[in-house]
Amino acid sequence: MLGIGVLGCGRIGAMHATNIAAHPRARVAAVYDINPDAARAVSLATGAPVMASAASVLAAPDVDAVLIATATDTHADLLEQAIAAGKPVLCEKPIDLSLERVDRCAAAIAGTTLPVQIGFVRRFDPGHRAVCAAVRDGTLGTLYQVIITSRDPGLPPAAYLARSGGILRDMTIHDFDMARFILDEEPTEVFATGSRLVAPALMETLGDHDTLTVVMKTASGRQAVLINAREAAYGYDQRVEAFGSRGMAVSENRRPHHMVLSGADFTDHAAPLLNFFIERYREAFDAEIDAFVDAVENGRPVAVGYNDGRQALVLAEAALKSLHEGRMVRVSEIG
Amino acid sequence: MLGIGVLGCGRIGAMHATNIAAHPRARVAAVYDINPDAARAVSLATGAPVMASAASVLAAPDVDAVLIATATDTHADLLEQAIAAGKPVLCEKPIDLSLERVDRCAAAIAGTTLPVQIGFVRRFDPGHRAVCAAVRDGTLGTLYQVIITSRDPGLPPAAYLARSGGILRDMTIHDFDMARFILDEEPTEVFATGSRLVAPALMETLGDHDTLTVVMKTASGRQAVLINAREAAYGYDQRVEAFGSRGMAVSENRRPHHMVLSGADFTDHAAPLLNFFIERYREAFDAEIDAFVDAVENGRPVAVGYNDGRQALVLAEAALKSLHEGRMVRVSEIG
Amino acid sequence: MLGIGVLGCGRIGAMHATNIAAHPRARVAAVYDINPDAARAVSLATGAPVMASAASVLAAPDVDAVLIATATDTHADLLEQAIAAGKPVLCEKPIDLSLERVDRCAAAIAGTTLPVQIGFVRRFDPGHRAVCAAVRDGTLGTLYQVIITSRDPGLPPAAYLARSGGILRDMTIHDFDMARFILDEEPTEVFATGSRLVAPALMETLGDHDTLTVVMKTASGRQAVLINAREAAYGYDQRVEAFGSRGMAVSENRRPHHMVLSGADFTDHAAPLLNFFIERYREAFDAEIDAFVDAVENGRPVAVGYNDGRQALVLAEAALKSLHEGRMVRVSEIG
Amino acid sequence: MLGIGVLGCGRIGAMHATNIAAHPRARVAAVYDINPDAARAVSLATGAPVMASAASVLAAPDVDAVLIATATDTHADLLEQAIAAGKPVLCEKPIDLSLERVDRCAAAIAGTTLPVQIGFVRRFDPGHRAVCAAVRDGTLGTLYQVIITSRDPGLPPAAYLARSGGILRDMTIHDFDMARFILDEEPTEVFATGSRLVAPALMETLGDHDTLTVVMKTASGRQAVLINAREAAYGYDQRVEAFGSRGMAVSENRRPHHMVLSGADFTDHAAPLLNFFIERYREAFDAEIDAFVDAVENGRPVAVGYNDGRQALVLAEAALKSLHEGRMVRVSEIG
């Protein structure tokens, strides 16, 4: 059994802890949170001891690896400390909101052979994976276009938004990674445009956008379109379409059940979408832990590595520049 | 151009006349209806002359073939007269409500080489045909079960029901024919059970049923299930499922367009079904005329022949007997 | 934490044990199987001690309730012993293949106030439940027809079939229960017909059928159609349709993911169905345990009781009689 | 009966002629084509006389209105001549490939009260119309995003492409119009990027693109994304999605029938898409003629007017500029 120390016991950390506890070859070895109540709740559910500091967790001999699910601005520090302590890391995204900090962290851990997996969970979704497989096994022929629709069910609280780094770094970041996963070739150019339609006054105040379209191109000309909104009345809209010379693969939305209803003025009315990411990506979160356990146990390369975390942020920076300058930005202008 | 005489200019006859007029190799050569206004309306729309009697139509030299769409109890007489006059016939279903009359008509026209096509239009529906093709070309392997769901959008007027011959001869008759079309083997046993749920009092008075299930079996054991109701709130429900050793084919319901709507508490809400048979089976009615024109022009066998009309009625009689006796009835008990 | 003793550690028992272990308010307190290796495997996975006999499990003080997942012919004995020992029971279906034994068991436990839940897991499926809810909350108006399609992905081994009690008691039993669940009124008449199409020689030998249609009616005339096959090339086909005066609700098949593929000669090709019952009814198995824990903890009535187990068997007996006699059988002829 | 003169008897003109002939209140009054054989074929099918020149058609007293379906570079001339001759016009898109010529034509016909309808047929598609209705009747709340996917089944011949004016003016022109139809507000900014993936060498030679993404924004911030490709293995892909504060409406692809097939390793495999525009937009072409007849007969405003034809071209010009300059272009930079 792989003993995993859980740093951060908020909503995401607690969910990961439950999944680790249910994994047949892993267990929660220790937990820590800046809020002792949060840590205690996870301790109760998993039987793992609460520790007084992240450092204690990293030092514990039965902690074989760590999960970092703390506040974003502590990710890079903890990641550096974990590697220094010789522990493999599964780090929630983003590594940091600042590319400069991400690059400093990269320098600090350069040369390590320890697994460092970044938490882009959507790569583990069975439907999205099947799209990726259809690209990579040649089913779709030469890839032409990737369209990713990603709309959240509702606007997060203003306080969250203020600290989020903006829609591009907070929300689109997942789509930048998904685009790289499906495109199978690095984007070299990025265009973005944003609107303030869901909460115009708030977005104006924050200098942020709630409705967004991004277009990217790779060197060979493959196109990716990312379509985002901070609110969707019908729930958590998560679709991925790949189109190539031999066909099209679409990962469709998911619902909690498949009862469809027909009545006097409609037919085949389906249930609302699975809401929110913990439900929608339930299998993906399980598979993410499984992949990490497997990488640590068997010395396999991680499925989503440090550079994947960095590149998504580079694309977000390029998109931000495009959004301000109203032009296609070359990724090489960023980093 | 094949000149077709139209006998009967009610809703169905008028629709056929329009389709004949639009056919590139056919035209309406003459029309007749017991109600002169109905005949005149079709005459105006197609330019064909109104004749004073069915006999005049049958005698007209530029009438190469006739469509019989008059009241059911005149079908057999007109069919006999048409064959006697040397005219190929497309006769609306049923040939007659009485099996005895159907058999007398068969005797009267025995030996004719003129095409006699019976109006089981659903055989020409592109979706249902594709199910049939999947059975016959081996895609489904050995056929096991056929399930036909057929529900009308709303109860017909009491006067219509009183003259209809009952749900089995009026409505299920289409499904008996569809079952024979898909099963590709004659049913040898029939079970039926009916309920009075939509309009209990009226059905009690008429000695009829509004909700019906029929089960049939062929000699090799293939099963067919027919599911009927005289009313469906969501429209005209028309589905055909064939299940065999290698797979399943389902002809799904059809809608006037494919806009789907998602809102605050539902997703992918589709439009009501195409309503009613003239809209739902529009392509099928066109293809039926085309098949008839083709059979007449090229001396090809008709797609749906006299015996198909007779056998559907035999199955309806067997089902009626089953419904009264509460047991599986052998088709050989009927005729 | 409710301590549950697991009797029977085969495929089903082991799955239940895992689900119990993952339940936040339950744990596996002891395990037993006639095959010690099977018991040890579950013990290893859950940490629960292996006991030498079912009696020891029933006697253990930290066993608050028991799950019976042993061979069918031991269910009734163990159920009686468990109630005698004062333990609530969750018993896999069927209670017994013999109605006489079921009735003796009923007599033996008569008067107990301990929860006895029967394992008709499909009642807990979110899609099927949503159909049931649409019937009971009036969304569908007056219920007219229920159509249940239930096809297994592949024929079980001959040895299993020989001990199964026949397709009606082994497989259709689930559909009898589902029909009762959705109909919301007891069937009073049953018709059944079977075929030997999947494995004709084997079925002949066993005196069993592999393809089956059952029609049932309630006193008010509601109809239920059960459509079964022992093999379906495309996987585990599990659909429930309810049709009433105000609309139709259909619980559709489920797939492991929702990627759809379009290529040169097809579109929207979906993944194979979830295969087999452990995957297809995963949420239902979880919910079943949860409902049992809840009933024991809170003294609530069980969701599926002893009489539900008995009535499904009564309907199977009536269907068997119909199958032999080729007629509609009144349920009152059975028991 | 409205007598319509048909100018141009190629594929589109011949189809329109057939539709006019089938219209209950219109007829083909005269036909002309630069190729006499094409004209004769339409004459044979409709009974209308062939005339020696477009001028003769325009001068014929029983020609009440004209359809212009000749080569693109003759549209503006014929349109001016028709208006001068006092005949209402239904003119195939585009009016001209040159905005300057379009504006000269506008000046030439300025002040006319005769109906001039431009052939953006997709506005009449029942599914796309239903999306538009859901925007305009408030069902979707405030509109946020419109996504239009438009992929042709296969690359046209090189000769056609050379004269087409490029993908933006030839193919995307429909999507610019559809976007204006759904957005219900003028786009003020346009971004476009193109790739050469389907036929790289040919596209390089032509200076054209075969794969294209366009992003547009209106003054209030509504976004439209147009996704084009000149080839799709699975057929003619035509989808329109509108997303607003209260929900989403999607006009889905259409197939010739709705038989779905399940087999050993897939389920619900549907038929290929309707191919090509004459089949896919069959109802729309009928409705377009009907709307024109209605406008002429009743003096109603046309559904798609001259300015709609001009604005789509303006957006194409803006997109072309964006494509060359790699930046968001303001529509006001064009005209």
PDB file of N, CA and C in Angstrom, chain C residues 89 114-118 124 291-292 295-296 299-306 308:
ATOM      1  N   VAL C  89     -31.729  -8.629   7.798  1.00  0.00           N
ATOM      2  CA  VAL C  89     -31.190  -9.368   6.658  1.00  0.00           C
ATOM      3  C   VAL C  89     -31.375  -8.600   5.351  1.00  0.00           C
ATOM      4  N   LEU C 114     -37.847  -7.287  12.510  1.00  0.00           N
ATOM      5  CA  LEU C 114     -36.518  -7.004  11.968  1.00  0.00           C
ATOM      6  C   LEU C 114     -36.614  -6.721  10.465  1.00  0.00           C
ATOM      7  N   PRO C 115     -35.813  -5.785   9.974  1.00  0.00           N
ATOM      8  CA  PRO C 115     -35.819  -5.511   8.524  1.00  0.00           C
ATOM      9  C   PRO C 115     -35.351  -6.735   7.721  1.00  0.00           C
ATOM     10  N   VAL C 116     -36.136  -7.100   6.711  1.00  0.00           N
ATOM     11  CA  VAL C 116     -35.743  -8.146   5.758  1.00  0.00           C
ATOM     12  C   VAL C 116     -35.882  -7.542   4.362  1.00  0.00           C
ATOM     13  N   GLN C 117     -34.742  -7.267   3.753  1.00  0.00           N
ATOM     14  CA  GLN C 117     -34.749  -6.630   2.416  1.00  0.00           C
ATOM     15  C   GLN C 117     -34.318  -7.660   1.378  1.00  0.00           C
ATOM     16  N   ILE C 118     -35.049  -7.719   0.253  1.00  0.00           N
ATOM     17  CA  ILE C 118     -34.721  -8.661  -0.817  1.00  0.00           C
ATOM     18  C   ILE C 118     -33.959  -7.922  -1.924  1.00  0.00           C
ATOM     19  N   PHE C 124     -33.178   0.272  -7.569  1.00  0.00           N
ATOM     20  CA  PHE C 124     -32.365   1.397  -7.109  1.00  0.00           C
ATOM     21  C   PHE C 124     -31.636   2.102  -8.246  1.00  0.00           C
ATOM     22  N   ALA C 291     -29.784   1.939   1.343  1.00  0.00           N
ATOM     23  CA  ALA C 291     -31.182   1.830   1.779  1.00  0.00           C
ATOM     24  C   ALA C 291     -31.300   0.823   2.925  1.00  0.00           C
ATOM     25  N   PHE C 292     -30.527  -0.267   2.840  1.00  0.00           N
ATOM     26  CA  PHE C 292     -30.569  -1.267   3.901  1.00  0.00           C
ATOM     27  C   PHE C 292     -30.003  -0.696   5.206  1.00  0.00           C
ATOM     28  N   ALA C 295     -32.535   1.576   6.651  1.00  0.00           N
ATOM     29  CA  ALA C 295     -33.680   0.877   7.251  1.00  0.00           C
ATOM     30  C   ALA C 295     -33.303   0.318   8.624  1.00  0.00           C
ATOM     31  N   VAL C 296     -32.115  -0.268   8.730  1.00  0.00           N
ATOM     32  CA  VAL C 296     -31.679  -0.847  10.009  1.00  0.00           C
ATOM     33  C   VAL C 296     -31.457   0.249  11.043  1.00  0.00           C
ATOM     34  N   GLY C 299     -34.983   2.258  11.542  1.00  0.00           N
ATOM     35  CA  GLY C 299     -36.247   1.557  11.686  1.00  0.00           C
ATOM     36  C   GLY C 299     -37.240   1.884  10.597  1.00  0.00           C
ATOM     37  N   ARG C 300     -36.749   2.325   9.459  1.00  0.00           N
ATOM     38  CA  ARG C 300     -37.649   2.598   8.332  1.00  0.00           C
ATOM     39  C   ARG C 300     -38.059   1.283   7.663  1.00  0.00           C
ATOM     40  N   PRO C 301     -39.207   1.255   7.010  1.00  0.00           N
ATOM     41  CA  PRO C 301     -39.578   0.053   6.249  1.00  0.00           C
ATOM     42  C   PRO C 301     -38.561  -0.176   5.130  1.00  0.00           C
ATOM     43  N   VAL C 302     -38.276  -1.443   4.822  1.00  0.00           N
ATOM     44  CA  VAL C 302     -37.338  -1.712   3.735  1.00  0.00           C
ATOM     45  C   VAL C 302     -37.982  -1.338   2.400  1.00  0.00           C
ATOM     46  N   ALA C 303     -37.111  -0.999   1.435  1.00  0.00           N
ATOM     47  CA  ALA C 303     -37.605  -0.564   0.127  1.00  0.00           C
ATOM     48  C   ALA C 303     -38.165  -1.742  -0.676  1.00  0.00           C
ATOM     49  N   VAL C 304     -37.606  -2.913  -0.484  1.00  0.00           N
ATOM     50  CA  VAL C 304     -38.060  -4.109  -1.205  1.00  0.00           C
ATOM     51  C   VAL C 304     -38.173  -5.223  -0.175  1.00  0.00           C
ATOM     52  N   GLY C 305     -39.405  -5.624   0.136  1.00  0.00           N
ATOM     53  CA  GLY C 305     -39.607  -6.525   1.265  1.00  0.00           C
ATOM     54  C   GLY C 305     -39.795  -7.983   0.875  1.00  0.00           C
ATOM     55  N   TYR C 306     -40.012  -8.803   1.868  1.00  0.00           N
ATOM     56  CA  TYR C 306     -40.171 -10.242   1.674  1.00  0.00           C
ATOM     57  C   TYR C 306     -41.296 -10.546   0.691  1.00  0.00           C
ATOM     58  N   ASP C 308     -42.349  -8.766  -1.703  1.00  0.00           N
ATOM     59  CA  ASP C 308     -41.923  -8.464  -3.078  1.00  0.00           C
ATOM     60  C   ASP C 308     -41.165  -9.664  -3.660  1.00  0.00           C
TER      61      ASP C 308
END
